[in-house]
Amino acid sequence: MLPFIDLKKQYELLKPEIDKAILQVAGSAHYILGPEVAKLEAALAEYVGVRECVACANGTDALTLPLLAWDVGPGEAVFCPAFTFFSTAEVVALRRAVPVFVDINPVTYNIDPASLEEKILAVRKEGKLRPRAVVPVDLFGLPYDYEAVARIADRYNLVILEDAAQGFGGVYGGKRAGSLGQAAATSFFPSKPLGCYGDGGAVFTDDSELADVIRSARVHGTGDRRYEHIRLGQNSRLDTIQAAILLAKLAVFPEELSQRQEIAARYESALLGSVPSVPAIPGGRMSAWAQYTVRVPAASRQQIVESMKASGVPTMIYYPKCLHLQPVFASLGGCPGQLPAAEQASAEVLSLPMHPWLSEEDQKLVVDALLEALERLG
Ligand SMILES: Cc1ncc(COP(=O)(O)O)c(C=O)c1O
């Protein structure tokens, strides 16, 4: 079976640098907030083009920490796309605010600005919740439609928390993912475009006061003095070892990103016109290609998955169930038919192996397996 994401290959290519970085931290004994963490934060902020980066324990915490710092909570509505990973809305509900689910643009899979405005107006009309924030997601690596969403956020006085967990490296109108909002969160989960060797995440912002609150909140709300706590927070630091690994990986990230572009272009030229839908990237944007996701007929998707598996090609379904239909959110009144573009996407999407080291030969195996399955079952 081909690997879906070949993490072992990446380690082999970077082994001397990674081993050195890990051993250096092991020998230094600065395991918590060692110098590599600050070094990484500075390098990431520069790459993304923002003033501040605060590294933390994972992408979910990177979403939570700005909400905590803004004191988002009960009685407030936070608008989230219905087609994304669970964390995007989980963090809102854990703050006891209410996630309000919004439909997606069926071409980009990003939050649909028209649906967003409709939902904001509906919340205002109902008058029970105060619209407070929106969490647009750079799904599959494609930065969301920043200008359209920012116009709406400005109009209704919402803060934007960009979920750039999958978007790190992507570009929107010359700006990097991670700089498209008052704050942004990314994840260094191993399969992400920039992944570490465990869990990790980071918050980006131009707002230095916000960054200071988040720095305090990631260490139990500590103030200037040790063991003096000025707010409630969490334990959410990025391990020094992970920071050292990420510094080594960041050095080759631009090269990997361009390899991803080449692989996506090869997929497109082999599949365009032969599968019901391949990713389309709007002008002025660049995807980080966290995933290469096509659509297949919903009725035969499972058989296509099995047929490809039998040919040694793994696939993934990101995501089979929309957030408004998740059992845990049943009390919010979501039901099938409410957000048709998101629901159709969840029934049709199929993600193909995608990583910077996918050889032309292996990519041909993926393409042949998909086309053969579609011809037989599609
Ligand atoms: C869109 C999105 N948001 C948030 C997260 C959460 O990141 P983590 O797994 O690092 O907590 C992920 C990653 O899985 C994600 O894909």
XYZ file of C-alpha atoms and ligand atoms in Angstrom:
394
model
C 0.000 0.000 0.000
C 1.303 3.477 -0.848
C 1.513 5.776 2.160
C -1.173 8.490 2.226
C 1.433 10.920 3.561
C 5.020 9.678 3.550
C 6.364 11.008 6.847
C 9.141 8.412 6.983
C 10.519 9.662 3.679
C 10.699 13.209 4.999
C 12.574 12.045 8.089
C 15.065 10.104 5.929
C 15.739 13.243 3.868
C 16.292 15.449 6.927
C 17.727 12.852 9.306
C 21.073 14.556 10.103
C 19.441 17.945 10.835
C 16.530 16.495 12.820
C 18.681 14.106 14.862
C 21.078 16.938 15.683
C 18.202 19.216 16.717
C 16.648 16.570 18.980
C 19.963 15.645 20.607
C 20.833 19.292 21.158
C 17.597 19.800 23.126
C 18.026 16.503 24.969
C 21.506 17.609 26.084
C 20.428 21.141 26.984
C 17.674 19.982 29.383
C 15.650 23.084 28.443
C 12.649 20.959 27.673
C 9.972 23.564 28.437
C 10.053 26.930 26.631
C 13.721 26.530 25.759
C 15.418 29.011 23.393
C 14.293 27.075 20.289
C 10.669 28.009 21.025
C 11.326 31.779 20.861
C 13.546 31.249 17.816
C 10.788 29.332 16.072
C 8.163 31.933 16.994
C 10.302 34.696 15.451
C 10.916 32.661 12.287
C 7.227 31.769 11.906
C 6.061 35.349 12.461
C 8.478 36.510 9.791
C 7.372 33.807 7.354
C 3.691 34.584 7.865
C 4.279 38.344 7.858
C 2.780 39.206 11.248
C 4.190 40.881 14.327
C 3.526 38.099 16.823
C 3.566 34.320 16.975
C 2.803 32.366 20.144
C 3.550 28.651 19.909
C 1.325 26.285 21.876
C 0.500 22.635 22.421
C -1.726 21.952 19.379
C -3.958 23.578 16.791
C -7.079 23.189 18.896
C -5.465 25.210 21.694
C -4.288 27.748 19.107
C -7.983 28.296 18.308
C -8.993 28.301 21.975
C -6.406 30.789 23.242
C -7.587 33.826 21.201
C -11.217 33.048 22.127
C -10.154 32.901 25.767
C -8.165 36.147 25.450
C -11.148 37.886 23.842
C -13.343 36.414 26.578
C -15.771 34.958 24.043
C -18.443 33.157 26.012
C -22.079 32.594 26.926
C -24.696 34.568 25.018
C -22.407 35.020 22.016
C -22.627 33.543 18.516
C -19.505 32.431 16.682
C -19.952 31.632 12.988
C -18.173 28.526 11.702
C -18.348 26.655 8.397
C -20.266 23.392 8.668
C -17.708 21.505 6.577
C -14.424 21.384 8.489
C -12.620 19.428 11.190
C -14.529 19.261 14.464
C -12.098 21.488 16.417
C -13.207 24.630 14.570
C -16.537 24.572 16.405
C -15.598 22.442 19.415
C -13.497 25.269 20.843
C -16.454 27.667 20.548
C -18.801 25.347 22.411
C -16.170 24.661 25.080
C -16.125 28.427 25.761
C -19.915 28.110 26.232
C -20.509 30.365 23.245
C -22.798 29.039 20.495
C -21.390 27.855 17.164
C -23.662 28.962 14.324
C -23.058 26.856 11.243
C -22.606 28.430 7.840
C -22.634 26.842 4.378
C -19.565 26.592 2.157
C -18.673 27.639 -1.342
C -18.901 24.314 -3.239
C -15.872 25.103 -5.417
C -13.377 26.297 -2.790
C -14.838 24.481 0.267
C -14.306 27.731 2.215
C -17.013 29.513 4.176
C -19.626 31.072 1.850
C -19.811 34.840 2.472
C -23.471 35.053 1.373
C -24.467 32.283 3.784
C -22.416 33.973 6.523
C -24.301 37.230 6.152
C -27.621 35.392 6.078
C -26.792 33.601 9.338
C -25.628 36.807 11.042
C -28.872 38.527 10.085
C -30.891 35.550 11.333
C -29.098 35.637 14.708
C -29.659 39.389 14.990
C -33.312 39.010 14.102
C -33.837 36.293 16.690
C -32.170 38.540 19.260
C -31.005 35.806 21.661
C -27.284 35.840 20.915
C -24.766 38.570 20.204
C -22.789 37.949 16.988
C -19.162 38.072 18.139
C -16.703 36.233 15.908
C -16.260 34.242 12.715
C -13.840 31.337 12.250
C -13.196 30.927 8.528
C -11.135 27.841 7.657
C -8.376 27.473 5.040
C -9.744 24.058 4.201
C -7.467 21.589 2.403
C -4.805 24.348 2.387
C -6.714 27.011 0.423
C -6.949 30.392 2.185
C -10.541 31.513 2.623
C -12.093 34.476 0.771
C -10.582 37.067 3.093
C -11.846 40.239 1.412
C -15.479 39.148 1.248
C -15.481 37.805 4.816
C -13.606 40.826 6.228
C -16.178 43.176 4.639
C -18.978 41.321 6.417
C -17.036 41.065 9.684
C -16.468 44.828 9.588
C -20.116 45.513 8.816
C -21.339 43.497 11.818
C -18.409 44.141 14.125
C -17.149 40.555 14.338
C -13.578 39.506 15.067
C -12.006 37.077 12.610
C -10.135 34.060 13.929
C -8.606 32.367 10.886
C -8.377 28.599 11.220
C -5.153 28.104 9.283
C -4.531 24.607 10.680
C -4.385 23.285 7.109
C -3.468 26.544 5.417
C 0.088 27.271 6.600
C 2.067 28.275 3.493
C -1.001 29.269 1.464
C -1.331 32.762 0.005
C -4.236 35.168 -0.475
C -3.549 38.320 -2.493
C 0.109 38.403 -1.471
C -0.655 37.721 2.202
C 0.214 34.419 3.810
C -2.342 32.227 5.524
C -2.070 33.017 9.209
C -2.252 36.771 8.571
C -5.891 36.834 7.448
C -7.740 37.953 10.549
C -7.270 39.631 13.949
C -5.759 36.300 14.987
C -5.066 32.978 13.310
C -4.396 29.464 14.523
C -2.283 26.800 12.899
C -1.524 23.179 13.712
C 1.751 21.275 13.512
C 0.051 17.872 13.666
C 2.422 15.570 11.727
C 0.266 15.391 8.587
C -0.153 19.154 8.267
C 1.845 21.113 5.628
C 4.356 22.034 8.372
C 4.154 19.168 10.826
C 6.195 18.277 13.900
C 6.776 14.875 15.508
C 3.801 14.988 17.842
C 1.287 17.708 18.641
C 1.963 21.401 18.245
C 0.316 24.637 17.194
C 0.725 28.394 17.015
C -1.287 31.598 17.160
C -0.468 34.495 14.831
C -1.516 38.101 15.272
C -0.457 41.695 14.686
C -2.005 42.647 18.021
C 0.805 42.666 20.602
C -1.553 43.115 23.548
C -3.517 40.057 22.469
C -0.256 38.109 22.070
C 0.774 39.064 25.623
C -2.516 37.779 27.033
C -2.133 34.545 25.051
C 1.467 34.120 26.290
C 0.142 34.398 29.816
C -2.854 32.151 29.121
C -0.690 29.340 27.713
C 1.049 29.108 31.116
C -1.973 29.055 33.456
C -2.572 32.803 33.239
C 0.746 33.660 34.887
C 1.623 37.331 35.422
C 5.107 38.829 35.563
C 5.898 36.947 38.752
C 6.180 33.207 38.889
C 3.262 31.505 40.666
C 1.212 34.677 40.502
C -1.846 34.158 38.306
C -3.692 37.105 36.858
C -6.232 35.182 34.784
C -7.371 31.634 34.137
C -5.459 29.889 31.405
C -4.284 26.481 30.295
C -1.141 24.414 30.139
C -0.435 24.788 26.454
C 3.220 25.173 25.624
C 4.969 23.812 22.555
C 7.698 21.364 23.632
C 11.217 22.626 22.973
C 11.990 19.397 21.123
C 9.090 20.027 18.737
C 10.255 23.614 18.193
C 13.748 22.369 17.308
C 12.278 19.848 14.837
C 10.070 22.539 13.308
C 13.052 24.887 12.853
C 14.824 22.169 10.854
C 11.677 21.527 8.821
C 10.937 25.213 8.226
C 14.282 25.495 6.413
C 13.032 23.171 3.656
C 9.369 24.206 3.795
C 9.459 26.623 0.799
C 10.941 23.859 -1.356
C 8.302 21.389 -0.149
C 5.578 23.901 -0.869
C 6.692 24.235 -4.469
C 6.873 20.437 -4.787
C 3.257 20.321 -3.578
C 2.315 22.814 -6.341
C 3.928 20.540 -8.949
C 2.149 17.474 -7.646
C -1.204 19.243 -7.596
C -0.639 20.441 -11.169
C 0.168 16.877 -12.259
C -3.018 15.596 -10.590
C -5.011 18.289 -12.321
C -3.691 17.554 -15.786
C -4.316 13.820 -15.328
C -7.797 14.122 -13.802
C -9.444 17.267 -15.161
C -12.453 16.277 -17.223
C -12.288 12.644 -16.088
C -13.521 13.036 -12.500
C -16.655 15.000 -11.564
C -14.588 17.728 -9.883
C -10.947 18.599 -9.224
C -9.841 21.478 -6.973
C -10.096 24.929 -8.549
C -7.962 27.693 -7.066
C -9.365 31.231 -7.472
C -7.041 33.866 -8.944
C -4.698 35.552 -6.465
C -4.688 32.572 -4.118
C -2.243 29.717 -3.627
C -3.127 26.545 -1.776
C -0.715 24.889 0.638
C -2.214 21.617 -0.654
C -2.677 20.045 2.738
C -5.007 17.737 0.813
C -5.797 17.063 -2.835
C -9.523 16.464 -2.774
C -11.687 15.463 -5.723
C -15.366 14.643 -5.903
C -16.844 11.328 -6.975
C -20.497 10.254 -7.205
C -21.845 9.851 -3.676
C -23.563 6.555 -4.476
C -20.351 4.832 -5.533
C -17.812 6.569 -3.259
C -17.422 3.650 -0.861
C -16.887 1.174 -3.696
C -14.344 3.518 -5.281
C -12.491 3.679 -1.951
C -12.436 -0.123 -1.756
C -11.406 -0.580 -5.360
C -8.508 1.865 -4.943
C -7.484 0.161 -1.723
C -7.392 -3.169 -3.563
C -4.969 -1.512 -6.045
C -2.752 -0.448 -3.132
C -3.905 3.193 -3.067
C -5.151 4.676 0.220
C -7.707 7.491 0.244
C -9.333 9.528 2.997
C -12.712 11.138 3.440
C -12.352 14.590 4.978
C -15.081 14.923 6.291
C -17.955 12.443 6.142
C -20.292 14.286 8.547
C -20.991 18.012 8.626
C -20.722 19.785 11.954
C -24.381 20.849 12.115
C -25.296 17.150 11.922
C -22.892 15.958 14.641
C -24.703 14.239 17.519
C -23.016 16.483 20.086
C -24.556 19.558 18.451
C -28.081 18.063 18.119
C -29.472 20.548 20.625
C -28.587 23.384 18.225
C -31.324 22.150 15.865
C -29.242 21.180 12.826
C -30.938 18.869 10.352
C -30.273 17.491 6.858
C -31.028 19.896 4.029
C -30.123 23.050 5.994
C -26.664 23.579 4.504
C -26.831 21.886 1.105
C -23.358 22.707 -0.264
C -21.647 21.432 2.884
C -23.800 18.296 2.945
C -23.168 17.508 -0.705
C -19.421 17.976 -0.224
C -19.402 15.583 2.722
C -21.115 12.941 0.546
C -18.816 13.325 -2.482
C -15.294 14.281 -1.402
C -12.356 11.938 -1.695
C -8.819 12.950 -0.740
C -5.905 11.378 -2.613
C -2.358 10.751 -1.388
C -0.593 14.125 -1.261
C 2.850 14.929 0.084
C 5.950 16.610 -1.323
C 7.784 13.336 -1.975
C 5.079 11.635 -4.046
C 6.965 10.345 -7.105
C 5.535 10.634 -10.627
C 5.421 6.860 -10.757
C 3.390 6.548 -7.538
C 1.148 9.395 -8.591
C 0.378 7.526 -11.799
C -0.678 4.521 -9.709
C -3.115 6.767 -7.801
C -4.525 8.300 -10.978
C -4.881 4.945 -12.751
C -6.576 3.368 -9.730
C -9.057 6.246 -9.480
C -9.847 6.390 -13.198
C -10.232 2.638 -13.412
C -12.598 2.626 -10.393
C -14.613 5.519 -11.788
C -14.965 3.886 -15.164
C -16.212 0.678 -13.574
C -18.367 2.109 -10.784
C -18.882 5.835 -11.345
C -9.289 22.706 10.141
C -8.637 22.252 11.407
N -8.817 22.973 12.535
C -8.230 22.619 13.695
C -7.444 21.501 13.788
C -6.895 21.125 15.127
O -5.520 20.956 15.167
P -4.849 19.936 16.215
O -5.140 18.560 15.749
O -3.395 20.281 16.154
O -5.433 20.233 17.546
C -7.207 20.721 12.641
C -6.330 19.541 12.676
O -6.565 18.451 12.821
C -7.842 21.094 11.421
O -7.677 20.377 10.318
